Amino acid sequence: MASYYNILSNKKVKNSNTAIEDPERFIQGIKNHLSGFTYFLYFSPFLRHHIPFIKDQVKATLKNRDYLFKILDLIIKKRRKEIEEIPVGDELRNDMLTSLIVTNTVRDINRTNIGIDNISRPMTDDEIRANLLDSFQGGIDTTANTFSFIVYYVCKHHHVKKKKIDEIDSIFLSKTSLHLNYDDLLKLEYCDAIINEVSRLHPIVIELQRYVKNPCEIAGHRFETGTVIHINTNGIHTHKDYWTNPEIFDPNRFYKNKKNLNNKVRNKFSLLTFGGGLRICPGRRLAIIELLSLMVILFGKYDVELVDMNALLKVKSKATTTCGELPIKIKLRK
Ligand code: HEM
């Protein structure tokens, strides 16, 4: 945590401290892993192996990956040992690593044997590491940047902010002690509409890829095995065939009007915030719960305003879209 704030804050801790430096290096490693991923997404094996600049970047990405693997393996082993030393039946800390380690063991309170050995067994360290890295890669920047975009759009549109705060206040009555629970969060239909509308205008994943396994024909075009199809999420989210006045920010198009949006019958794949089909984002429900919780905590407790109401949203687009900077003013609500 200390290193996280040390990275975010302008005031840096000066003295050398491994408790700060090691996690900082790890967080930087995750960032490099995310950006290095682009080389594997957009460049063919030939370019990755033979073009000097790209080859060097790929090498550095793989070296960084090995470093992350090493650190994660140490963390997993350490936690496994700690758990082994706790008597079975005693309550365990509730965190993701612990859940992954105890899944399908005698300590797993949700254990159900579905009779398929390869699925009913506990996870290996390699599998746990892959799950952790997938969650870091897929679950942190995506949710954090979506939340930044939400803050920008809500602060920019007074009527949306008011309607949203009224909804939060009507469900979470006390501003000082907020007790978040799943059922109450699901009642926040307008907040949910805001998430959809912000994600329509600023999808974090701006394109999806699909690899053609067998020759096929799509919309009259023939695709051979090995072709990678890039699906332009941004283009679909702002296409006038699917959305009325697509350039306008209007959460009402998703509010109590889910099937028929502004008189256009909604195509199932016209909103691809979380992708679709077999590879749809497995973290989508968690992401929505996180975003709703953050909205309640931030807007339920504080007055939030943009420092400059006329400032344009600063976005950077690579494989994902991220928020450049977002200066805001925060004070406790009266
Ligand atoms: C607002 C937050 C999020 C957004 C916008 C988002 C978006 C996406 C998208 C567009 C995909 C590709 C789906 C496809 O190809 O059809 C994806 C995949 C994935 N997401 Fe998310 N995601 C979010 C949060 C999360 C969270 C919280 C986690 C995990 C804790 C997560 C884990 C993953 C994983 C592991 C994949 C790869 C799935 C696969 O290839 O089978 N995501 N996400």
mmCIF file of C-alpha atoms and ligand atoms in Angstrom:
data_model
loop_
_atom_site.group_PDB
_atom_site.id
_atom_site.type_symbol
_atom_site.label_atom_id
_atom_site.label_comp_id
_atom_site.label_asym_id
_atom_site.label_seq_id
_atom_site.Cartn_x
_atom_site.Cartn_y
_atom_site.Cartn_z
ATOM 1 C CA MET A 1 0.000 0.000 0.000
ATOM 2 C CA ALA A 2 2.808 2.398 0.969
ATOM 3 C CA SER A 3 4.473 1.920 -2.401
ATOM 4 C CA TYR A 4 1.156 2.351 -4.202
ATOM 5 C CA TYR A 5 0.703 5.788 -2.643
ATOM 6 C CA ASN A 6 4.363 6.556 -3.181
ATOM 7 C CA ILE A 7 3.834 6.025 -6.897
ATOM 8 C CA LEU A 8 0.641 8.104 -6.966
ATOM 9 C CA SER A 9 1.749 10.994 -4.774
ATOM 10 C CA ASN A 10 3.969 13.892 -5.845
ATOM 11 C CA LYS A 11 5.758 13.706 -2.490
ATOM 12 C CA LYS A 12 8.044 10.674 -2.550
ATOM 13 C CA VAL A 13 9.527 8.800 0.363
ATOM 14 C CA LYS A 14 13.244 9.591 0.070
ATOM 15 C CA ASN A 15 14.951 6.961 2.211
ATOM 16 C CA SER A 16 15.690 3.541 0.800
ATOM 17 C CA ASN A 17 13.180 1.033 2.106
ATOM 18 C CA THR A 18 12.664 -2.461 0.684
ATOM 19 C CA ALA A 19 9.046 -2.443 1.907
ATOM 20 C CA ILE A 20 8.492 0.330 -0.635
ATOM 21 C CA GLU A 21 11.009 -0.460 -3.357
ATOM 22 C CA ASP A 22 10.148 -4.146 -3.873
ATOM 23 C CA PRO A 23 6.389 -3.569 -4.279
ATOM 24 C CA GLU A 24 7.136 -0.551 -6.511
ATOM 25 C CA ARG A 25 9.205 -2.757 -8.756
ATOM 26 C CA PHE A 26 6.421 -5.333 -8.755
ATOM 27 C CA ILE A 27 3.744 -2.742 -9.684
ATOM 28 C CA GLN A 28 6.025 -1.418 -12.433
ATOM 29 C CA GLY A 29 6.454 -5.032 -13.572
ATOM 30 C CA ILE A 30 2.670 -5.428 -13.881
ATOM 31 C CA LYS A 31 2.499 -2.193 -15.884
ATOM 32 C CA ASN A 32 5.278 -3.377 -18.212
ATOM 33 C CA HIS A 33 3.533 -6.724 -18.571
ATOM 34 C CA LEU A 34 0.347 -4.939 -19.657
ATOM 35 C CA SER A 35 2.080 -2.774 -22.246
ATOM 36 C CA GLY A 36 4.370 -5.597 -23.452
ATOM 37 C CA PHE A 37 1.262 -7.688 -24.132
ATOM 38 C CA THR A 38 0.584 -5.408 -27.144
ATOM 39 C CA TYR A 39 3.569 -6.893 -29.042
ATOM 40 C CA PHE A 40 1.965 -10.328 -28.860
ATOM 41 C CA LEU A 41 -1.430 -8.948 -29.831
ATOM 42 C CA TYR A 42 -0.429 -6.984 -32.921
ATOM 43 C CA PHE A 43 2.864 -8.400 -34.258
ATOM 44 C CA SER A 44 3.294 -11.716 -36.046
ATOM 45 C CA PRO A 45 5.908 -14.233 -34.773
ATOM 46 C CA PHE A 46 8.101 -13.244 -37.751
ATOM 47 C CA LEU A 47 8.176 -9.556 -36.715
ATOM 48 C CA ARG A 48 8.650 -10.475 -33.042
ATOM 49 C CA HIS A 49 11.643 -12.674 -33.827
ATOM 50 C CA HIS A 50 13.386 -10.713 -36.570
ATOM 51 C CA ILE A 51 12.746 -6.936 -36.475
ATOM 52 C CA PRO A 52 15.443 -5.437 -34.186
ATOM 53 C CA PHE A 53 13.414 -2.878 -32.167
ATOM 54 C CA ILE A 54 10.415 -5.182 -31.747
ATOM 55 C CA LYS A 55 12.683 -8.147 -30.945
ATOM 56 C CA ASP A 56 14.310 -6.190 -28.093
ATOM 57 C CA GLN A 57 10.966 -5.118 -26.633
ATOM 58 C CA VAL A 58 9.679 -8.691 -26.789
ATOM 59 C CA LYS A 59 12.831 -9.921 -25.039
ATOM 60 C CA ALA A 60 12.362 -7.335 -22.277
ATOM 61 C CA THR A 61 8.682 -8.328 -21.948
ATOM 62 C CA LEU A 62 9.601 -11.999 -21.522
ATOM 63 C CA LYS A 63 12.319 -11.144 -18.986
ATOM 64 C CA ASN A 64 9.799 -9.074 -17.040
ATOM 65 C CA ARG A 65 7.288 -11.950 -17.234
ATOM 66 C CA ASP A 66 9.884 -14.312 -15.711
ATOM 67 C CA TYR A 67 10.478 -11.809 -12.889
ATOM 68 C CA LEU A 68 6.711 -11.602 -12.171
ATOM 69 C CA PHE A 69 6.427 -15.406 -12.231
ATOM 70 C CA LYS A 70 9.279 -15.672 -9.710
ATOM 71 C CA ILE A 71 7.742 -13.163 -7.278
ATOM 72 C CA LEU A 72 4.247 -14.631 -7.573
ATOM 73 C CA ASP A 73 5.578 -18.170 -7.019
ATOM 74 C CA LEU A 74 7.293 -17.011 -3.812
ATOM 75 C CA ILE A 75 4.085 -15.309 -2.600
ATOM 76 C CA ILE A 76 1.982 -18.423 -3.341
ATOM 77 C CA LYS A 77 4.435 -20.750 -1.566
ATOM 78 C CA LYS A 78 4.610 -18.459 1.486
ATOM 79 C CA ARG A 79 0.816 -18.298 1.809
ATOM 80 C CA ARG A 80 0.465 -22.084 1.258
ATOM 81 C CA LYS A 81 2.843 -22.643 4.168
ATOM 82 C CA GLU A 82 0.972 -20.158 6.406
ATOM 83 C CA ILE A 83 -2.329 -21.924 5.637
ATOM 84 C CA GLU A 84 -0.833 -25.354 6.359
ATOM 85 C CA GLU A 85 0.134 -24.131 9.818
ATOM 86 C CA ILE A 86 -3.443 -23.035 10.634
ATOM 87 C CA PRO A 87 -5.604 -25.890 12.056
ATOM 88 C CA VAL A 88 -8.343 -27.111 9.678
ATOM 89 C CA GLY A 89 -11.658 -25.587 10.798
ATOM 90 C CA ASP A 90 -10.139 -22.277 11.955
ATOM 91 C CA GLU A 91 -11.343 -19.247 10.041
ATOM 92 C CA LEU A 92 -9.006 -18.114 7.241
ATOM 93 C CA ARG A 93 -8.432 -14.587 5.995
ATOM 94 C CA ASN A 94 -10.823 -13.814 3.152
ATOM 95 C CA ASP A 95 -8.657 -12.922 0.159
ATOM 96 C CA MET A 96 -8.269 -14.064 -3.417
ATOM 97 C CA LEU A 97 -4.981 -15.946 -2.986
ATOM 98 C CA THR A 98 -6.333 -17.866 0.013
ATOM 99 C CA SER A 99 -9.497 -18.788 -1.929
ATOM 100 C CA LEU A 100 -7.462 -20.057 -4.893
ATOM 101 C CA ILE A 101 -5.208 -22.147 -2.623
ATOM 102 C CA VAL A 102 -8.034 -23.761 -0.621
ATOM 103 C CA THR A 103 -10.378 -24.395 -3.569
ATOM 104 C CA ASN A 104 -11.267 -28.112 -3.698
ATOM 105 C CA THR A 105 -9.372 -28.883 -0.461
ATOM 106 C CA VAL A 106 -10.946 -29.859 2.890
ATOM 107 C CA ARG A 107 -10.884 -26.161 3.835
ATOM 108 C CA ASP A 108 -13.105 -25.166 0.882
ATOM 109 C CA ILE A 109 -16.522 -24.224 2.300
ATOM 110 C CA ASN A 110 -18.059 -24.230 -1.195
ATOM 111 C CA ARG A 111 -16.626 -27.590 -2.204
ATOM 112 C CA THR A 112 -18.784 -29.579 -4.609
ATOM 113 C CA ASN A 113 -17.381 -32.658 -6.252
ATOM 114 C CA ILE A 114 -18.721 -32.677 -9.774
ATOM 115 C CA GLY A 115 -17.075 -36.021 -10.480
ATOM 116 C CA ILE A 116 -14.585 -34.797 -13.068
ATOM 117 C CA ASP A 117 -11.144 -35.430 -11.543
ATOM 118 C CA ASN A 118 -9.338 -32.725 -13.463
ATOM 119 C CA ILE A 119 -11.806 -30.068 -12.260
ATOM 120 C CA SER A 120 -12.482 -31.341 -8.740
ATOM 121 C CA ARG A 121 -8.803 -31.312 -7.714
ATOM 122 C CA PRO A 122 -7.010 -28.393 -5.971
ATOM 123 C CA MET A 123 -5.115 -25.947 -8.190
ATOM 124 C CA THR A 124 -1.373 -26.231 -8.828
ATOM 125 C CA ASP A 125 0.923 -23.262 -8.160
ATOM 126 C CA ASP A 126 1.175 -22.629 -11.919
ATOM 127 C CA GLU A 127 -2.615 -22.446 -12.232
ATOM 128 C CA ILE A 128 -2.919 -20.134 -9.225
ATOM 129 C CA ARG A 129 -0.200 -17.875 -10.636
ATOM 130 C CA ALA A 130 -1.995 -17.725 -14.013
ATOM 131 C CA ASN A 131 -5.276 -16.809 -12.285
ATOM 132 C CA LEU A 132 -3.593 -14.082 -10.234
ATOM 133 C CA LEU A 133 -1.847 -12.591 -13.233
ATOM 134 C CA ASP A 134 -5.042 -12.755 -15.338
ATOM 135 C CA SER A 135 -6.908 -10.894 -12.607
ATOM 136 C CA PHE A 136 -4.198 -8.229 -12.300
ATOM 137 C CA GLN A 137 -4.072 -7.872 -16.045
ATOM 138 C CA GLY A 138 -7.818 -7.996 -16.701
ATOM 139 C CA GLY A 139 -9.252 -6.629 -13.504
ATOM 140 C CA ILE A 140 -7.332 -3.593 -12.257
ATOM 141 C CA ASP A 141 -6.804 -1.013 -15.014
ATOM 142 C CA THR A 142 -10.146 -1.865 -16.618
ATOM 143 C CA THR A 143 -12.191 -1.125 -13.508
ATOM 144 C CA ALA A 144 -10.061 1.833 -12.336
ATOM 145 C CA ASN A 145 -10.229 3.610 -15.688
ATOM 146 C CA THR A 146 -13.941 2.954 -16.132
ATOM 147 C CA PHE A 147 -14.439 4.565 -12.731
ATOM 148 C CA SER A 148 -12.387 7.630 -13.757
ATOM 149 C CA PHE A 149 -14.550 8.022 -16.876
ATOM 150 C CA ILE A 150 -17.704 7.700 -14.726
ATOM 151 C CA VAL A 151 -16.485 10.454 -12.371
ATOM 152 C CA TYR A 152 -15.775 12.737 -15.342
ATOM 153 C CA TYR A 153 -19.149 12.263 -17.059
ATOM 154 C CA VAL A 154 -21.188 12.451 -13.858
ATOM 155 C CA CYS A 155 -19.452 15.646 -12.700
ATOM 156 C CA LYS A 156 -19.849 17.183 -16.130
ATOM 157 C CA HIS A 157 -23.630 16.598 -16.257
ATOM 158 C CA HIS A 158 -25.377 18.155 -13.254
ATOM 159 C CA HIS A 159 -28.770 16.545 -13.885
ATOM 160 C CA VAL A 160 -27.151 13.090 -14.083
ATOM 161 C CA LYS A 161 -25.201 13.754 -10.864
ATOM 162 C CA LYS A 162 -28.340 14.862 -9.026
ATOM 163 C CA LYS A 163 -30.409 11.888 -10.185
ATOM 164 C CA LYS A 164 -27.589 9.537 -9.249
ATOM 165 C CA ILE A 165 -27.121 11.033 -5.749
ATOM 166 C CA ASP A 166 -30.898 10.950 -5.166
ATOM 167 C CA GLU A 167 -30.904 7.259 -6.047
ATOM 168 C CA ILE A 168 -27.949 6.500 -3.754
ATOM 169 C CA ASP A 169 -29.542 8.483 -0.881
ATOM 170 C CA SER A 170 -32.865 6.695 -1.320
ATOM 171 C CA ILE A 171 -31.216 3.288 -0.843
ATOM 172 C CA PHE A 172 -28.312 4.063 1.490
ATOM 173 C CA LEU A 173 -29.944 6.232 4.120
ATOM 174 C CA SER A 174 -26.950 7.056 6.316
ATOM 175 C CA LYS A 175 -24.169 9.107 4.734
ATOM 176 C CA THR A 176 -21.738 8.458 7.575
ATOM 177 C CA SER A 177 -21.913 4.692 8.001
ATOM 178 C CA LEU A 178 -22.492 3.052 4.653
ATOM 179 C CA HIS A 179 -23.259 -0.648 4.888
ATOM 180 C CA LEU A 180 -22.825 -1.985 1.385
ATOM 181 C CA ASN A 181 -24.538 -5.234 0.550
ATOM 182 C CA TYR A 182 -25.175 -7.051 -2.713
ATOM 183 C CA ASP A 183 -28.994 -6.742 -2.705
ATOM 184 C CA ASP A 184 -28.919 -2.978 -2.129
ATOM 185 C CA LEU A 185 -26.265 -2.441 -4.790
ATOM 186 C CA LEU A 186 -28.443 -4.234 -7.344
ATOM 187 C CA LYS A 187 -31.240 -1.723 -6.659
ATOM 188 C CA LEU A 188 -29.051 1.064 -8.119
ATOM 189 C CA GLU A 189 -30.582 0.925 -11.596
ATOM 190 C CA TYR A 190 -29.654 4.473 -12.583
ATOM 191 C CA CYS A 191 -26.042 3.993 -11.457
ATOM 192 C CA ASP A 192 -25.985 0.798 -13.515
ATOM 193 C CA ALA A 193 -27.317 2.765 -16.517
ATOM 194 C CA ILE A 194 -24.482 5.279 -16.048
ATOM 195 C CA ILE A 195 -21.897 2.458 -16.111
ATOM 196 C CA ASN A 196 -23.381 1.181 -19.385
ATOM 197 C CA GLU A 197 -23.545 4.607 -21.009
ATOM 198 C CA VAL A 198 -20.012 5.630 -19.978
ATOM 199 C CA SER A 199 -18.699 2.269 -21.211
ATOM 200 C CA ARG A 200 -20.566 2.728 -24.485
ATOM 201 C CA LEU A 201 -18.808 6.038 -25.118
ATOM 202 C CA HIS A 202 -15.462 4.935 -23.687
ATOM 203 C CA PRO A 203 -15.061 1.162 -23.846
ATOM 204 C CA ILE A 204 -11.841 0.244 -22.069
ATOM 205 C CA VAL A 205 -11.176 -2.586 -24.519
ATOM 206 C CA ILE A 206 -11.509 -0.821 -27.850
ATOM 207 C CA GLU A 207 -11.277 -3.909 -29.992
ATOM 208 C CA LEU A 208 -11.757 -7.631 -29.569
ATOM 209 C CA GLN A 209 -9.873 -10.325 -31.425
ATOM 210 C CA ARG A 210 -11.005 -13.692 -32.667
ATOM 211 C CA TYR A 211 -8.757 -16.322 -34.273
ATOM 212 C CA VAL A 212 -10.249 -18.301 -37.151
ATOM 213 C CA LYS A 213 -9.797 -21.989 -36.353
ATOM 214 C CA ASN A 214 -11.603 -23.384 -39.392
ATOM 215 C CA PRO A 215 -12.310 -21.598 -42.708
ATOM 216 C CA CYS A 216 -15.589 -19.720 -42.421
ATOM 217 C CA GLU A 217 -17.772 -17.084 -44.039
ATOM 218 C CA ILE A 218 -18.989 -14.006 -42.130
ATOM 219 C CA ALA A 219 -21.252 -11.385 -43.713
ATOM 220 C CA GLY A 220 -20.345 -12.632 -47.197
ATOM 221 C CA HIS A 221 -16.572 -12.554 -46.589
ATOM 222 C CA ARG A 222 -14.480 -15.697 -46.529
ATOM 223 C CA PHE A 223 -11.838 -16.078 -43.775
ATOM 224 C CA GLU A 224 -9.102 -18.724 -43.886
ATOM 225 C CA THR A 225 -7.686 -20.667 -40.917
ATOM 226 C CA GLY A 226 -5.180 -18.588 -38.939
ATOM 227 C CA THR A 227 -6.770 -15.228 -39.737
ATOM 228 C CA VAL A 228 -7.111 -12.902 -36.740
ATOM 229 C CA ILE A 229 -10.314 -10.865 -36.887
ATOM 230 C CA HIS A 230 -10.279 -7.513 -35.072
ATOM 231 C CA ILE A 231 -13.710 -6.333 -33.935
ATOM 232 C CA ASN A 232 -13.971 -2.556 -33.627
ATOM 233 C CA THR A 233 -15.843 -2.052 -30.336
ATOM 234 C CA ASN A 234 -15.578 1.732 -30.507
ATOM 235 C CA GLY A 235 -17.119 1.760 -33.981
ATOM 236 C CA ILE A 236 -20.032 -0.472 -32.933
ATOM 237 C CA HIS A 237 -20.705 1.558 -29.763
ATOM 238 C CA THR A 238 -21.084 4.772 -31.749
ATOM 239 C CA HIS A 239 -22.790 3.438 -34.885
ATOM 240 C CA LYS A 240 -26.000 5.196 -35.823
ATOM 241 C CA ASP A 241 -27.590 1.916 -36.948
ATOM 242 C CA TYR A 242 -27.604 0.804 -33.307
ATOM 243 C CA TRP A 243 -27.859 4.018 -31.312
ATOM 244 C CA THR A 244 -29.954 7.176 -31.627
ATOM 245 C CA ASN A 245 -27.737 10.286 -31.320
ATOM 246 C CA PRO A 246 -24.747 8.059 -30.494
ATOM 247 C CA GLU A 247 -22.463 11.007 -29.692
ATOM 248 C CA ILE A 248 -24.710 12.234 -26.840
ATOM 249 C CA PHE A 249 -24.143 11.087 -23.249
ATOM 250 C CA ASP A 250 -27.547 9.891 -22.070
ATOM 251 C CA PRO A 251 -27.752 7.198 -19.338
ATOM 252 C CA ASN A 252 -31.547 7.161 -19.799
ATOM 253 C CA ARG A 253 -31.115 4.990 -22.865
ATOM 254 C CA PHE A 254 -30.280 2.147 -20.461
ATOM 255 C CA TYR A 255 -32.631 3.153 -17.644
ATOM 256 C CA LYS A 256 -35.907 1.250 -17.256
ATOM 257 C CA ASN A 257 -35.824 0.964 -21.007
ATOM 258 C CA LYS A 258 -33.424 -1.891 -21.492
ATOM 259 C CA LYS A 259 -34.885 -3.650 -24.530
ATOM 260 C CA ASN A 260 -35.915 -0.735 -26.670
ATOM 261 C CA LEU A 261 -33.243 1.951 -26.553
ATOM 262 C CA ASN A 262 -34.375 5.307 -27.909
ATOM 263 C CA ASN A 263 -36.694 3.518 -30.320
ATOM 264 C CA LYS A 264 -33.994 1.262 -31.712
ATOM 265 C CA VAL A 265 -34.373 -2.395 -30.862
ATOM 266 C CA ARG A 266 -31.151 -3.312 -29.124
ATOM 267 C CA ASN A 267 -28.933 -5.788 -30.959
ATOM 268 C CA LYS A 268 -27.394 -8.265 -28.488
ATOM 269 C CA PHE A 269 -23.870 -7.394 -29.659
ATOM 270 C CA SER A 270 -24.278 -3.623 -29.972
ATOM 271 C CA LEU A 271 -22.786 -3.160 -26.479
ATOM 272 C CA LEU A 272 -19.496 -5.030 -26.110
ATOM 273 C CA THR A 273 -18.112 -3.543 -22.885
ATOM 274 C CA PHE A 274 -17.284 -7.029 -21.616
ATOM 275 C CA GLY A 275 -16.979 -8.784 -24.990
ATOM 276 C CA GLY A 276 -19.274 -11.674 -25.810
ATOM 277 C CA GLY A 277 -19.662 -15.385 -26.449
ATOM 278 C CA LEU A 278 -17.473 -18.050 -24.871
ATOM 279 C CA ARG A 279 -14.634 -15.637 -24.020
ATOM 280 C CA ILE A 280 -16.847 -12.976 -22.426
ATOM 281 C CA CYS A 281 -15.142 -11.290 -19.459
ATOM 282 C CA PRO A 282 -15.381 -13.665 -16.460
ATOM 283 C CA GLY A 283 -14.889 -10.716 -14.063
ATOM 284 C CA ARG A 284 -17.842 -8.653 -15.300
ATOM 285 C CA ARG A 285 -20.097 -9.168 -12.297
ATOM 286 C CA LEU A 286 -17.255 -8.416 -9.900
ATOM 287 C CA ALA A 287 -16.423 -5.282 -11.932
ATOM 288 C CA ILE A 288 -20.033 -4.020 -11.773
ATOM 289 C CA ILE A 289 -20.188 -4.608 -8.015
ATOM 290 C CA GLU A 290 -16.867 -2.792 -7.556
ATOM 291 C CA LEU A 291 -18.034 0.153 -9.674
ATOM 292 C CA LEU A 292 -21.400 0.428 -7.908
ATOM 293 C CA SER A 293 -19.674 0.253 -4.505
ATOM 294 C CA LEU A 294 -17.209 2.980 -5.492
ATOM 295 C CA MET A 295 -20.046 5.176 -6.769
ATOM 296 C CA VAL A 296 -21.918 4.813 -3.478
ATOM 297 C CA ILE A 297 -18.844 5.485 -1.345
ATOM 298 C CA LEU A 298 -17.579 8.453 -3.349
ATOM 299 C CA PHE A 299 -20.825 10.223 -4.273
ATOM 300 C CA GLY A 300 -22.758 9.128 -1.174
ATOM 301 C CA LYS A 301 -20.219 10.628 1.213
ATOM 302 C CA TYR A 302 -18.537 13.425 -0.721
ATOM 303 C CA ASP A 303 -19.233 16.368 -2.968
ATOM 304 C CA VAL A 304 -17.141 15.759 -6.045
ATOM 305 C CA GLU A 305 -16.472 18.373 -8.729
ATOM 306 C CA LEU A 306 -14.170 18.747 -11.688
ATOM 307 C CA VAL A 307 -11.479 21.351 -11.110
ATOM 308 C CA ASP A 308 -12.141 22.645 -14.623
ATOM 309 C CA MET A 309 -15.690 22.067 -15.883
ATOM 310 C CA ASN A 310 -14.564 22.838 -19.440
ATOM 311 C CA ALA A 311 -11.644 20.433 -19.464
ATOM 312 C CA LEU A 312 -11.822 17.690 -22.044
ATOM 313 C CA LEU A 313 -11.444 14.097 -20.895
ATOM 314 C CA LYS A 314 -7.807 13.069 -21.340
ATOM 315 C CA VAL A 315 -7.613 9.560 -22.743
ATOM 316 C CA LYS A 316 -4.761 7.424 -24.001
ATOM 317 C CA SER A 317 -5.518 4.523 -26.288
ATOM 318 C CA LYS A 318 -3.327 1.471 -26.840
ATOM 319 C CA ALA A 319 -4.766 -2.033 -26.545
ATOM 320 C CA THR A 320 -6.964 -0.498 -23.841
ATOM 321 C CA THR A 321 -8.191 3.047 -23.228
ATOM 322 C CA THR A 322 -6.934 4.719 -20.065
ATOM 323 C CA CYS A 323 -7.583 8.034 -18.363
ATOM 324 C CA GLY A 324 -4.591 10.414 -18.603
ATOM 325 C CA GLU A 325 -5.347 12.634 -15.619
ATOM 326 C CA LEU A 326 -8.508 13.826 -13.925
ATOM 327 C CA PRO A 327 -8.153 16.732 -11.479
ATOM 328 C CA ILE A 328 -11.157 16.831 -9.094
ATOM 329 C CA LYS A 329 -12.156 18.605 -5.858
ATOM 330 C CA ILE A 330 -13.573 16.506 -3.023
ATOM 331 C CA LYS A 331 -15.205 17.615 0.249
ATOM 332 C CA LEU A 332 -17.459 15.906 2.769
ATOM 333 C CA ARG A 333 -21.175 16.272 1.991
ATOM 334 C CA LYS A 334 -23.210 18.285 4.483
HETATM 335 C C1 HEM B 1 -14.881 -2.528 -16.026
HETATM 336 C C2 HEM B 1 -14.123 -3.579 -15.885
HETATM 337 C C3 HEM B 1 -13.807 -4.588 -16.963
HETATM 338 C C4 HEM B 1 -13.934 -4.482 -18.318
HETATM 339 C C5 HEM B 1 -14.430 -3.285 -19.134
HETATM 340 C C6 HEM B 1 -13.497 -5.751 -18.883
HETATM 341 C C7 HEM B 1 -13.521 -6.048 -20.242
HETATM 342 C C8 HEM B 1 -13.118 -7.246 -20.779
HETATM 343 C C9 HEM B 1 -13.195 -7.589 -22.185
HETATM 344 C C10 HEM B 1 -13.769 -6.708 -23.293
HETATM 345 C C11 HEM B 1 -12.680 -8.829 -22.335
HETATM 346 C C12 HEM B 1 -12.559 -9.629 -23.649
HETATM 347 C C13 HEM B 1 -13.818 -10.471 -23.835
HETATM 348 C C14 HEM B 1 -13.952 -11.078 -25.232
HETATM 349 O O1 HEM B 1 -12.944 -11.281 -25.913
HETATM 350 O O2 HEM B 1 -15.091 -11.369 -25.632
HETATM 351 C C15 HEM B 1 -12.261 -9.287 -21.019
HETATM 352 C C16 HEM B 1 -11.665 -10.511 -20.763
HETATM 353 C C17 HEM B 1 -11.211 -10.877 -19.520
HETATM 354 N N1 HEM B 1 -11.415 -10.238 -18.317
HETATM 355 FE FE1 HEM B 1 -12.356 -8.462 -18.068
HETATM 356 N N2 HEM B 1 -13.101 -6.582 -17.875
HETATM 357 C C18 HEM B 1 -13.281 -5.916 -16.673
HETATM 358 C C19 HEM B 1 -13.038 -6.416 -15.408
HETATM 359 C C20 HEM B 1 -12.453 -7.623 -15.139
HETATM 360 C C21 HEM B 1 -12.191 -8.153 -13.816
HETATM 361 C C22 HEM B 1 -12.592 -7.444 -12.504
HETATM 362 C C23 HEM B 1 -11.543 -9.341 -13.975
HETATM 363 C C24 HEM B 1 -11.035 -10.341 -12.962
HETATM 364 C C25 HEM B 1 -10.960 -10.152 -11.677
HETATM 365 C C26 HEM B 1 -11.410 -9.580 -15.402
HETATM 366 C C27 HEM B 1 -10.800 -10.666 -15.963
HETATM 367 C C28 HEM B 1 -10.809 -10.957 -17.316
HETATM 368 C C29 HEM B 1 -10.180 -12.142 -17.891
HETATM 369 C C30 HEM B 1 -9.393 -13.223 -17.127
HETATM 370 C C31 HEM B 1 -10.439 -12.088 -19.276
HETATM 371 C C32 HEM B 1 -9.992 -13.123 -20.354
HETATM 372 C C33 HEM B 1 -11.131 -14.117 -20.567
HETATM 373 C C34 HEM B 1 -10.821 -15.135 -21.655
HETATM 374 O O3 HEM B 1 -10.018 -14.880 -22.550
HETATM 375 O O4 HEM B 1 -11.438 -16.214 -21.637
HETATM 376 N N3 HEM B 1 -11.984 -8.520 -16.069
HETATM 377 N N4 HEM B 1 -12.557 -8.318 -20.083
#
